[in-house]
């Protein structure tokens, strides 16, 4: 279903940056402080209100998400799929994306997203990498550890 | 962190296909029955056992995921990010991906994934599209409905 629950909050003001930094964990705080652009990626728990416009051939779509807990779960799942697209899109545009789950999501929701119905999923630093910005590529699992046929 | 929790179960045998179809909802059952290849995408709740190999510079990584509920949540979140990459990868390879959330996930987990610690997230039909396979492109939200600056 065409739910599109991902929302992007770009942290552009000094005040917003200062408020976000309070909620960042450990070494992520310094990385976020130094990033030229930071995006808070979030799931919109009121995504269903758009369905009459975005899924018009099925008039009952909105009512399928009447249950708050089920709707939040759907918002988080589908927005997280979109986060995958977002990260690849940033990189396809020639920029670097530094995604971080190490932050106080409840704190971000209460502070930067108060009253919006948004739930933060990931904080992403965006910019051009400096010199020697990379770790060596970390080991990947083998194909037969990931893919199985039945 | 380099968690890589996504697992792919390719449904290749008649028996596996028959068992999967029982758990598919509504019109998804016919689509899955007709698909040349079907993948069940799942999150591995035992992903942390690989961390000594995949995140070797941080010996305490595995122990961060000792809590079962927190670990399952991390597995689902990070595997769902990987699902976004998987779908784009299928399409980048010139194939069509038909992702479906409309199935009985608990039924799939108990039947096809019994004893594995995997939790199904999405079923994806894979193949070449037939003639007239497409709906018209559904409406997208406007940029200012999705992106906000603070």
PDB file of C-alpha atoms in Angstrom:
ATOM      1  CA  UNK A   1       0.000   0.000   0.000  1.00  0.00           C
ATOM      2  CA  UNK A   2       1.215   3.487  -0.826  1.00  0.00           C
ATOM      3  CA  UNK A   3       1.675   4.634   2.779  1.00  0.00           C
ATOM      4  CA  UNK A   4       4.821   6.838   2.524  1.00  0.00           C
ATOM      5  CA  UNK A   5       5.257   7.346   6.304  1.00  0.00           C
ATOM      6  CA  UNK A   6       8.875   8.592   6.217  1.00  0.00           C
ATOM      7  CA  UNK A   7       9.398  12.186   7.351  1.00  0.00           C
ATOM      8  CA  UNK A   8      12.694  14.078   7.221  1.00  0.00           C
ATOM      9  CA  UNK A   9      13.574  16.797   9.713  1.00  0.00           C
ATOM     10  CA  UNK A  10      16.630  18.754   8.552  1.00  0.00           C
ATOM     11  CA  UNK A  11      18.541  20.304  11.436  1.00  0.00           C
ATOM     12  CA  UNK A  12      19.619  23.692  10.087  1.00  0.00           C
ATOM     13  CA  UNK A  13      19.478  26.185  12.970  1.00  0.00           C
ATOM     14  CA  UNK A  14      21.990  26.451  15.800  1.00  0.00           C
ATOM     15  CA  UNK A  15      19.177  26.038  18.299  1.00  0.00           C
ATOM     16  CA  UNK A  16      17.915  22.811  16.737  1.00  0.00           C
ATOM     17  CA  UNK A  17      21.465  21.452  16.498  1.00  0.00           C
ATOM     18  CA  UNK A  18      22.079  22.211  20.174  1.00  0.00           C
ATOM     19  CA  UNK A  19      18.868  20.497  21.193  1.00  0.00           C
ATOM     20  CA  UNK A  20      19.615  17.424  19.070  1.00  0.00           C
ATOM     21  CA  UNK A  21      23.166  17.068  20.415  1.00  0.00           C
ATOM     22  CA  UNK A  22      21.846  16.641  23.968  1.00  0.00           C
ATOM     23  CA  UNK A  23      20.163  13.402  22.878  1.00  0.00           C
ATOM     24  CA  UNK A  24      23.064  11.906  20.925  1.00  0.00           C
ATOM     25  CA  UNK A  25      24.946   9.038  22.578  1.00  0.00           C
ATOM     26  CA  UNK A  26      28.681   8.637  23.161  1.00  0.00           C
ATOM     27  CA  UNK A  27      30.941   9.429  20.229  1.00  0.00           C
ATOM     28  CA  UNK A  28      27.962  10.173  17.983  1.00  0.00           C
ATOM     29  CA  UNK A  29      27.647  13.593  19.631  1.00  0.00           C
ATOM     30  CA  UNK A  30      30.950  14.849  18.229  1.00  0.00           C
ATOM     31  CA  UNK A  31      30.239  13.424  14.790  1.00  0.00           C
ATOM     32  CA  UNK A  32      26.844  15.127  14.682  1.00  0.00           C
ATOM     33  CA  UNK A  33      28.295  18.402  15.991  1.00  0.00           C
ATOM     34  CA  UNK A  34      30.795  18.411  13.115  1.00  0.00           C
ATOM     35  CA  UNK A  35      28.389  17.391  10.326  1.00  0.00           C
ATOM     36  CA  UNK A  36      27.413  20.140   7.847  1.00  0.00           C
ATOM     37  CA  UNK A  37      23.881  18.762   7.614  1.00  0.00           C
ATOM     38  CA  UNK A  38      21.970  16.426   9.911  1.00  0.00           C
ATOM     39  CA  UNK A  39      18.653  14.734   9.158  1.00  0.00           C
ATOM     40  CA  UNK A  40      16.367  13.198  11.760  1.00  0.00           C
ATOM     41  CA  UNK A  41      14.414  10.457   9.991  1.00  0.00           C
ATOM     42  CA  UNK A  42      11.049   9.686  11.531  1.00  0.00           C
ATOM     43  CA  UNK A  43       7.850   7.704  11.016  1.00  0.00           C
ATOM     44  CA  UNK A  44       4.581   9.629  10.793  1.00  0.00           C
ATOM     45  CA  UNK A  45       1.965   7.823  12.875  1.00  0.00           C
ATOM     46  CA  UNK A  46      -0.729   9.876  11.104  1.00  0.00           C
ATOM     47  CA  UNK A  47       0.290   8.641   7.641  1.00  0.00           C
ATOM     48  CA  UNK A  48      -3.150   7.087   7.164  1.00  0.00           C
ATOM     49  CA  UNK A  49      -4.779  10.518   6.877  1.00  0.00           C
ATOM     50  CA  UNK A  50      -3.170  10.848   3.422  1.00  0.00           C
ATOM     51  CA  UNK A  51      -4.473   7.524   2.092  1.00  0.00           C
ATOM     52  CA  UNK A  52      -7.654   8.899   0.490  1.00  0.00           C
ATOM     53  CA  UNK A  53      -5.292  10.908  -1.761  1.00  0.00           C
ATOM     54  CA  UNK A  54      -2.383   8.458  -2.113  1.00  0.00           C
ATOM     55  CA  UNK A  55      -4.415   5.221  -2.398  1.00  0.00           C
ATOM     56  CA  UNK A  56      -7.650   6.552  -3.906  1.00  0.00           C
ATOM     57  CA  UNK A  57      -8.878   3.345  -5.569  1.00  0.00           C
ATOM     58  CA  UNK A  58      -9.431   1.724  -2.126  1.00  0.00           C
ATOM     59  CA  UNK A  59     -11.736   3.968  -0.060  1.00  0.00           C
ATOM     60  CA  UNK A  60     -11.452   1.744   3.043  1.00  0.00           C
ATOM     61  CA  UNK A  61      -7.667   2.055   3.285  1.00  0.00           C
ATOM     62  CA  UNK A  62      -7.616   4.672   6.046  1.00  0.00           C
ATOM     63  CA  UNK A  63      -9.920   2.643   8.288  1.00  0.00           C
ATOM     64  CA  UNK A  64      -7.573  -0.361   8.159  1.00  0.00           C
ATOM     65  CA  UNK A  65      -5.235   1.654  10.374  1.00  0.00           C
ATOM     66  CA  UNK A  66      -7.716   2.708  13.068  1.00  0.00           C
ATOM     67  CA  UNK A  67      -5.804   0.810  15.762  1.00  0.00           C
ATOM     68  CA  UNK A  68      -3.067   3.048  17.224  1.00  0.00           C
ATOM     69  CA  UNK A  69      -0.557   0.306  18.055  1.00  0.00           C
ATOM     70  CA  UNK A  70      -0.940  -1.443  14.709  1.00  0.00           C
ATOM     71  CA  UNK A  71      -0.696   1.867  12.873  1.00  0.00           C
ATOM     72  CA  UNK A  72       2.495   2.855  14.688  1.00  0.00           C
ATOM     73  CA  UNK A  73       4.014  -0.531  13.872  1.00  0.00           C
ATOM     74  CA  UNK A  74       3.084  -0.120  10.188  1.00  0.00           C
ATOM     75  CA  UNK A  75       4.464   3.434  10.185  1.00  0.00           C
ATOM     76  CA  UNK A  76       7.770   2.306  11.681  1.00  0.00           C
ATOM     77  CA  UNK A  77       8.152  -0.674   9.332  1.00  0.00           C
ATOM     78  CA  UNK A  78       7.366   1.148   6.109  1.00  0.00           C
ATOM     79  CA  UNK A  79       9.328   4.268   7.070  1.00  0.00           C
ATOM     80  CA  UNK A  80      12.334   2.043   7.835  1.00  0.00           C
ATOM     81  CA  UNK A  81      12.103   0.574   4.330  1.00  0.00           C
ATOM     82  CA  UNK A  82      12.133   4.150   3.046  1.00  0.00           C
ATOM     83  CA  UNK A  83      15.176   4.913   5.213  1.00  0.00           C
ATOM     84  CA  UNK A  84      17.041   2.278   3.183  1.00  0.00           C
ATOM     85  CA  UNK A  85      16.105   4.164   0.006  1.00  0.00           C
ATOM     86  CA  UNK A  86      17.043   7.506   1.623  1.00  0.00           C
ATOM     87  CA  UNK A  87      20.551   6.319   2.540  1.00  0.00           C
ATOM     88  CA  UNK A  88      21.215   4.961  -0.940  1.00  0.00           C
ATOM     89  CA  UNK A  89      19.794   8.169  -2.449  1.00  0.00           C
ATOM     90  CA  UNK A  90      22.168  10.356  -0.406  1.00  0.00           C
ATOM     91  CA  UNK A  91      25.100   8.236  -1.557  1.00  0.00           C
ATOM     92  CA  UNK A  92      23.888   8.120  -5.166  1.00  0.00           C
ATOM     93  CA  UNK A  93      23.926  11.932  -5.083  1.00  0.00           C
ATOM     94  CA  UNK A  94      27.651  11.823  -4.294  1.00  0.00           C
ATOM     95  CA  UNK A  95      27.331  12.683  -0.626  1.00  0.00           C
ATOM     96  CA  UNK A  96      28.158  10.603   2.420  1.00  0.00           C
ATOM     97  CA  UNK A  97      25.485   9.371   4.837  1.00  0.00           C
ATOM     98  CA  UNK A  98      26.457   8.503   8.398  1.00  0.00           C
ATOM     99  CA  UNK A  99      23.410   6.775   9.933  1.00  0.00           C
ATOM    100  CA  UNK A 100      23.314   6.472  13.728  1.00  0.00           C
ATOM    101  CA  UNK A 101      20.914   4.582  15.945  1.00  0.00           C
ATOM    102  CA  UNK A 102      22.805   5.582  19.086  1.00  0.00           C
ATOM    103  CA  UNK A 103      20.629   8.381  20.401  1.00  0.00           C
ATOM    104  CA  UNK A 104      17.788   8.843  22.889  1.00  0.00           C
ATOM    105  CA  UNK A 105      14.806   8.455  20.574  1.00  0.00           C
ATOM    106  CA  UNK A 106      12.224   9.219  23.264  1.00  0.00           C
ATOM    107  CA  UNK A 107      14.134  12.388  24.133  1.00  0.00           C
ATOM    108  CA  UNK A 108      14.213  13.498  20.489  1.00  0.00           C
ATOM    109  CA  UNK A 109      10.504  12.762  20.123  1.00  0.00           C
ATOM    110  CA  UNK A 110       9.600  14.810  23.216  1.00  0.00           C
ATOM    111  CA  UNK A 111      11.902  17.699  22.364  1.00  0.00           C
ATOM    112  CA  UNK A 112      12.231  18.179  18.599  1.00  0.00           C
ATOM    113  CA  UNK A 113       9.110  16.281  17.490  1.00  0.00           C
ATOM    114  CA  UNK A 114       6.673  17.317  20.251  1.00  0.00           C
ATOM    115  CA  UNK A 115       3.064  17.437  19.111  1.00  0.00           C
ATOM    116  CA  UNK A 116       3.772  16.083  15.614  1.00  0.00           C
ATOM    117  CA  UNK A 117       2.912  12.373  15.955  1.00  0.00           C
ATOM    118  CA  UNK A 118       6.352  11.597  14.511  1.00  0.00           C
ATOM    119  CA  UNK A 119       8.610   8.883  15.989  1.00  0.00           C
ATOM    120  CA  UNK A 120      12.337   9.246  15.342  1.00  0.00           C
ATOM    121  CA  UNK A 121      14.054   6.227  13.792  1.00  0.00           C
ATOM    122  CA  UNK A 122      17.565   7.285  12.843  1.00  0.00           C
ATOM    123  CA  UNK A 123      19.844  10.326  12.818  1.00  0.00           C
ATOM    124  CA  UNK A 124      21.902  10.738   9.657  1.00  0.00           C
ATOM    125  CA  UNK A 125      24.969  12.950   9.258  1.00  0.00           C
ATOM    126  CA  UNK A 126      25.297  14.171   5.676  1.00  0.00           C
ATOM    127  CA  UNK A 127      28.257  15.770   3.938  1.00  0.00           C
ATOM    128  CA  UNK A 128      31.476  15.197   2.064  1.00  0.00           C
ATOM    129  CA  UNK A 129      33.910  12.876   3.857  1.00  0.00           C
ATOM    130  CA  UNK A 130      37.170  14.314   5.146  1.00  0.00           C
ATOM    131  CA  UNK A 131      40.568  12.729   4.410  1.00  0.00           C
ATOM    132  CA  UNK A 132      41.000   9.270   5.986  1.00  0.00           C
ATOM    133  CA  UNK A 133      37.332   9.248   6.965  1.00  0.00           C
ATOM    134  CA  UNK A 134      36.888   5.527   6.460  1.00  0.00           C
ATOM    135  CA  UNK A 135      37.390   2.418   8.509  1.00  0.00           C
ATOM    136  CA  UNK A 136      38.480  -0.620   6.540  1.00  0.00           C
ATOM    137  CA  UNK A 137      35.464  -2.452   5.124  1.00  0.00           C
ATOM    138  CA  UNK A 138      34.134  -4.715   7.849  1.00  0.00           C
ATOM    139  CA  UNK A 139      33.598  -8.435   7.165  1.00  0.00           C
ATOM    140  CA  UNK A 140      30.369  -9.484   5.460  1.00  0.00           C
ATOM    141  CA  UNK A 141      28.567 -12.752   6.146  1.00  0.00           C
ATOM    142  CA  UNK A 142      28.959 -15.420   3.479  1.00  0.00           C
ATOM    143  CA  UNK A 143      26.119 -15.893   1.002  1.00  0.00           C
ATOM    144  CA  UNK A 144      25.238 -19.332   2.377  1.00  0.00           C
ATOM    145  CA  UNK A 145      24.878 -17.796   5.847  1.00  0.00           C
ATOM    146  CA  UNK A 146      22.304 -15.311   4.550  1.00  0.00           C
ATOM    147  CA  UNK A 147      20.444 -17.036   1.704  1.00  0.00           C
ATOM    148  CA  UNK A 148      18.809 -20.439   1.989  1.00  0.00           C
ATOM    149  CA  UNK A 149      16.539 -22.340  -0.395  1.00  0.00           C
ATOM    150  CA  UNK A 150      13.596 -24.432   0.685  1.00  0.00           C
TER     151      UNK A 150
ATOM    152  CA  UNK B   1      27.169  -1.432  13.878  1.00  0.00           C
ATOM    153  CA  UNK B   2      27.774  -4.136  11.296  1.00  0.00           C
ATOM    154  CA  UNK B   3      24.868  -6.367  12.368  1.00  0.00           C
ATOM    155  CA  UNK B   4      23.602  -7.732   8.995  1.00  0.00           C
ATOM    156  CA  UNK B   5      20.473  -9.434  10.392  1.00  0.00           C
ATOM    157  CA  UNK B   6      18.629  -9.903   7.064  1.00  0.00           C
ATOM    158  CA  UNK B   7      18.089 -13.499   5.970  1.00  0.00           C
ATOM    159  CA  UNK B   8      16.583 -14.611   2.663  1.00  0.00           C
ATOM    160  CA  UNK B   9      14.592 -17.799   2.297  1.00  0.00           C
ATOM    161  CA  UNK B  10      14.071 -18.637  -1.387  1.00  0.00           C
ATOM    162  CA  UNK B  11      10.939 -20.716  -1.966  1.00  0.00           C
ATOM    163  CA  UNK B  12      11.990 -23.179  -4.668  1.00  0.00           C
ATOM    164  CA  UNK B  13      10.258 -26.490  -3.952  1.00  0.00           C
ATOM    165  CA  UNK B  14       6.591 -27.276  -4.582  1.00  0.00           C
ATOM    166  CA  UNK B  15       6.198 -28.261  -0.946  1.00  0.00           C
ATOM    167  CA  UNK B  16       7.591 -24.969   0.368  1.00  0.00           C
ATOM    168  CA  UNK B  17       5.442 -23.004  -2.087  1.00  0.00           C
ATOM    169  CA  UNK B  18       2.313 -24.863  -0.972  1.00  0.00           C
ATOM    170  CA  UNK B  19       3.094 -24.223   2.696  1.00  0.00           C
ATOM    171  CA  UNK B  20       3.782 -20.525   2.079  1.00  0.00           C
ATOM    172  CA  UNK B  21       0.563 -20.016   0.089  1.00  0.00           C
ATOM    173  CA  UNK B  22      -1.529 -21.106   3.090  1.00  0.00           C
ATOM    174  CA  UNK B  23      -0.267 -18.044   4.982  1.00  0.00           C
ATOM    175  CA  UNK B  24      -0.709 -15.466   2.220  1.00  0.00           C
ATOM    176  CA  UNK B  25      -3.614 -13.060   2.560  1.00  0.00           C
ATOM    177  CA  UNK B  26      -6.361 -12.191   0.067  1.00  0.00           C
ATOM    178  CA  UNK B  27      -5.229 -11.506  -3.490  1.00  0.00           C
ATOM    179  CA  UNK B  28      -1.567 -11.953  -2.538  1.00  0.00           C
ATOM    180  CA  UNK B  29      -2.066 -15.718  -2.630  1.00  0.00           C
ATOM    181  CA  UNK B  30      -2.684 -15.800  -6.386  1.00  0.00           C
ATOM    182  CA  UNK B  31       0.199 -13.425  -7.087  1.00  0.00           C
ATOM    183  CA  UNK B  32       2.578 -15.572  -5.061  1.00  0.00           C
ATOM    184  CA  UNK B  33       1.280 -18.774  -6.675  1.00  0.00           C
ATOM    185  CA  UNK B  34       2.073 -17.336 -10.117  1.00  0.00           C
ATOM    186  CA  UNK B  35       5.506 -15.875  -9.280  1.00  0.00           C
ATOM    187  CA  UNK B  36       8.535 -17.717 -10.731  1.00  0.00           C
ATOM    188  CA  UNK B  37      10.539 -17.019  -7.579  1.00  0.00           C
ATOM    189  CA  UNK B  38       9.427 -16.006  -4.095  1.00  0.00           C
ATOM    190  CA  UNK B  39      11.671 -14.798  -1.279  1.00  0.00           C
ATOM    191  CA  UNK B  40      10.689 -14.690   2.378  1.00  0.00           C
ATOM    192  CA  UNK B  41      12.747 -11.913   3.963  1.00  0.00           C
ATOM    193  CA  UNK B  42      13.372 -12.347   7.671  1.00  0.00           C
ATOM    194  CA  UNK B  43      15.293 -10.923  10.608  1.00  0.00           C
ATOM    195  CA  UNK B  44      17.741 -13.221  12.403  1.00  0.00           C
ATOM    196  CA  UNK B  45      17.310 -12.741  16.160  1.00  0.00           C
ATOM    197  CA  UNK B  46      20.662 -14.504  16.675  1.00  0.00           C
ATOM    198  CA  UNK B  47      22.575 -11.993  14.528  1.00  0.00           C
ATOM    199  CA  UNK B  48      24.703 -11.026  17.551  1.00  0.00           C
ATOM    200  CA  UNK B  49      26.506 -14.374  17.488  1.00  0.00           C
ATOM    201  CA  UNK B  50      28.334 -13.183  14.356  1.00  0.00           C
ATOM    202  CA  UNK B  51      29.546  -9.899  15.859  1.00  0.00           C
ATOM    203  CA  UNK B  52      32.938 -11.206  17.080  1.00  0.00           C
ATOM    204  CA  UNK B  53      33.666 -11.839  13.386  1.00  0.00           C
ATOM    205  CA  UNK B  54      31.812  -8.925  11.748  1.00  0.00           C
ATOM    206  CA  UNK B  55      32.637  -6.217  14.327  1.00  0.00           C
ATOM    207  CA  UNK B  56      35.992  -7.511  15.651  1.00  0.00           C
ATOM    208  CA  UNK B  57      37.429  -4.208  16.895  1.00  0.00           C
ATOM    209  CA  UNK B  58      34.739  -4.000  19.641  1.00  0.00           C
ATOM    210  CA  UNK B  59      34.881  -7.217  21.725  1.00  0.00           C
ATOM    211  CA  UNK B  60      31.858  -6.187  23.840  1.00  0.00           C
ATOM    212  CA  UNK B  61      29.499  -5.866  20.879  1.00  0.00           C
ATOM    213  CA  UNK B  62      27.766  -9.220  21.339  1.00  0.00           C
ATOM    214  CA  UNK B  63      26.987  -8.535  24.998  1.00  0.00           C
ATOM    215  CA  UNK B  64      25.170  -5.300  24.122  1.00  0.00           C
ATOM    216  CA  UNK B  65      22.409  -7.507  22.699  1.00  0.00           C
ATOM    217  CA  UNK B  66      21.943  -9.857  25.661  1.00  0.00           C
ATOM    218  CA  UNK B  67      18.336  -8.702  26.185  1.00  0.00           C
ATOM    219  CA  UNK B  68      15.982 -10.767  24.004  1.00  0.00           C
ATOM    220  CA  UNK B  69      13.363  -8.076  23.388  1.00  0.00           C
ATOM    221  CA  UNK B  70      15.905  -5.366  22.593  1.00  0.00           C
ATOM    222  CA  UNK B  71      17.806  -7.736  20.327  1.00  0.00           C
ATOM    223  CA  UNK B  72      14.672  -8.710  18.392  1.00  0.00           C
ATOM    224  CA  UNK B  73      13.807  -5.026  17.944  1.00  0.00           C
ATOM    225  CA  UNK B  74      17.347  -4.290  16.669  1.00  0.00           C
ATOM    226  CA  UNK B  75      17.166  -7.308  14.346  1.00  0.00           C
ATOM    227  CA  UNK B  76      13.838  -6.191  12.894  1.00  0.00           C
ATOM    228  CA  UNK B  77      14.931  -2.569  12.439  1.00  0.00           C
ATOM    229  CA  UNK B  78      18.270  -3.275  10.782  1.00  0.00           C
ATOM    230  CA  UNK B  79      16.918  -6.124   8.651  1.00  0.00           C
ATOM    231  CA  UNK B  80      14.147  -3.808   7.436  1.00  0.00           C
ATOM    232  CA  UNK B  81      16.776  -1.270   6.335  1.00  0.00           C
ATOM    233  CA  UNK B  82      18.415  -4.116   4.432  1.00  0.00           C
ATOM    234  CA  UNK B  83      15.053  -5.019   2.867  1.00  0.00           C
ATOM    235  CA  UNK B  84      15.091  -1.544   1.276  1.00  0.00           C
ATOM    236  CA  UNK B  85      18.480  -2.350  -0.257  1.00  0.00           C
ATOM    237  CA  UNK B  86      17.260  -5.810  -1.324  1.00  0.00           C
ATOM    238  CA  UNK B  87      14.255  -4.404  -3.220  1.00  0.00           C
ATOM    239  CA  UNK B  88      16.369  -1.824  -5.043  1.00  0.00           C
ATOM    240  CA  UNK B  89      18.961  -4.510  -5.798  1.00  0.00           C
ATOM    241  CA  UNK B  90      16.371  -6.801  -7.388  1.00  0.00           C
ATOM    242  CA  UNK B  91      15.156  -3.924  -9.557  1.00  0.00           C
ATOM    243  CA  UNK B  92      18.711  -2.787 -10.391  1.00  0.00           C
ATOM    244  CA  UNK B  93      19.305  -6.314 -11.698  1.00  0.00           C
ATOM    245  CA  UNK B  94      16.464  -5.809 -14.197  1.00  0.00           C
ATOM    246  CA  UNK B  95      13.915  -7.935 -12.369  1.00  0.00           C
ATOM    247  CA  UNK B  96      10.651  -6.933 -10.755  1.00  0.00           C
ATOM    248  CA  UNK B  97      10.082  -7.106  -7.003  1.00  0.00           C
ATOM    249  CA  UNK B  98       6.551  -7.374  -5.656  1.00  0.00           C
ATOM    250  CA  UNK B  99       6.813  -6.860  -1.877  1.00  0.00           C
ATOM    251  CA  UNK B 100       3.842  -7.920   0.251  1.00  0.00           C
ATOM    252  CA  UNK B 101       3.166  -7.396   3.938  1.00  0.00           C
ATOM    253  CA  UNK B 102      -0.249  -9.052   3.661  1.00  0.00           C
ATOM    254  CA  UNK B 103       0.501 -12.486   5.086  1.00  0.00           C
ATOM    255  CA  UNK B 104       0.300 -14.274   8.438  1.00  0.00           C
ATOM    256  CA  UNK B 105       3.814 -13.644   9.742  1.00  0.00           C
ATOM    257  CA  UNK B 106       3.344 -15.753  12.887  1.00  0.00           C
ATOM    258  CA  UNK B 107       2.112 -18.624  10.707  1.00  0.00           C
ATOM    259  CA  UNK B 108       5.134 -18.376   8.408  1.00  0.00           C
ATOM    260  CA  UNK B 109       7.490 -18.241  11.398  1.00  0.00           C
ATOM    261  CA  UNK B 110       5.933 -21.347  12.976  1.00  0.00           C
ATOM    262  CA  UNK B 111       5.772 -23.295   9.734  1.00  0.00           C
ATOM    263  CA  UNK B 112       8.637 -22.382   7.393  1.00  0.00           C
ATOM    264  CA  UNK B 113      11.006 -20.830   9.935  1.00  0.00           C
ATOM    265  CA  UNK B 114      10.446 -23.174  12.897  1.00  0.00           C
ATOM    266  CA  UNK B 115      13.485 -23.546  15.118  1.00  0.00           C
ATOM    267  CA  UNK B 116      15.581 -20.971  13.264  1.00  0.00           C
ATOM    268  CA  UNK B 117      15.152 -17.833  15.407  1.00  0.00           C
ATOM    269  CA  UNK B 118      14.128 -15.990  12.232  1.00  0.00           C
ATOM    270  CA  UNK B 119      11.146 -13.598  12.142  1.00  0.00           C
ATOM    271  CA  UNK B 120       9.531 -13.020   8.751  1.00  0.00           C
ATOM    272  CA  UNK B 121       9.195  -9.387   7.658  1.00  0.00           C
ATOM    273  CA  UNK B 122       8.074  -9.416   4.038  1.00  0.00           C
ATOM    274  CA  UNK B 123       7.298 -11.786   1.175  1.00  0.00           C
ATOM    275  CA  UNK B 124       8.650 -10.701  -2.205  1.00  0.00           C
ATOM    276  CA  UNK B 125       7.563 -12.034  -5.572  1.00  0.00           C
ATOM    277  CA  UNK B 126      10.409 -11.865  -8.100  1.00  0.00           C
ATOM    278  CA  UNK B 127      10.330 -12.191 -11.864  1.00  0.00           C
ATOM    279  CA  UNK B 128       9.817 -10.422 -15.156  1.00  0.00           C
ATOM    280  CA  UNK B 129       6.563  -8.456 -15.360  1.00  0.00           C
ATOM    281  CA  UNK B 130       3.876  -9.636 -17.744  1.00  0.00           C
ATOM    282  CA  UNK B 131       2.186  -7.321 -20.242  1.00  0.00           C
ATOM    283  CA  UNK B 132       0.048  -4.609 -18.600  1.00  0.00           C
ATOM    284  CA  UNK B 133       1.437  -5.576 -15.209  1.00  0.00           C
ATOM    285  CA  UNK B 134       1.425  -2.048 -13.826  1.00  0.00           C
ATOM    286  CA  UNK B 135      -1.040   0.160 -12.106  1.00  0.00           C
ATOM    287  CA  UNK B 136      -0.678   3.843 -12.916  1.00  0.00           C
ATOM    288  CA  UNK B 137       1.883   5.456 -10.627  1.00  0.00           C
ATOM    289  CA  UNK B 138       0.098   6.352  -7.392  1.00  0.00           C
ATOM    290  CA  UNK B 139       0.276   9.905  -6.024  1.00  0.00           C
ATOM    291  CA  UNK B 140       3.327  10.890  -3.989  1.00  0.00           C
ATOM    292  CA  UNK B 141       3.239  13.325  -1.084  1.00  0.00           C
ATOM    293  CA  UNK B 142       4.636  16.777  -1.824  1.00  0.00           C
ATOM    294  CA  UNK B 143       8.182  17.564  -0.686  1.00  0.00           C
ATOM    295  CA  UNK B 144       6.982  20.078   1.902  1.00  0.00           C
ATOM    296  CA  UNK B 145       4.736  17.403   3.405  1.00  0.00           C
ATOM    297  CA  UNK B 146       7.709  15.099   3.928  1.00  0.00           C
ATOM    298  CA  UNK B 147      10.733  17.347   4.536  1.00  0.00           C
ATOM    299  CA  UNK B 148      10.849  20.094   7.147  1.00  0.00           C
ATOM    300  CA  UNK B 149      13.710  22.263   8.389  1.00  0.00           C
ATOM    301  CA  UNK B 150      14.216  23.279  11.993  1.00  0.00           C
TER     302      UNK B 150
END
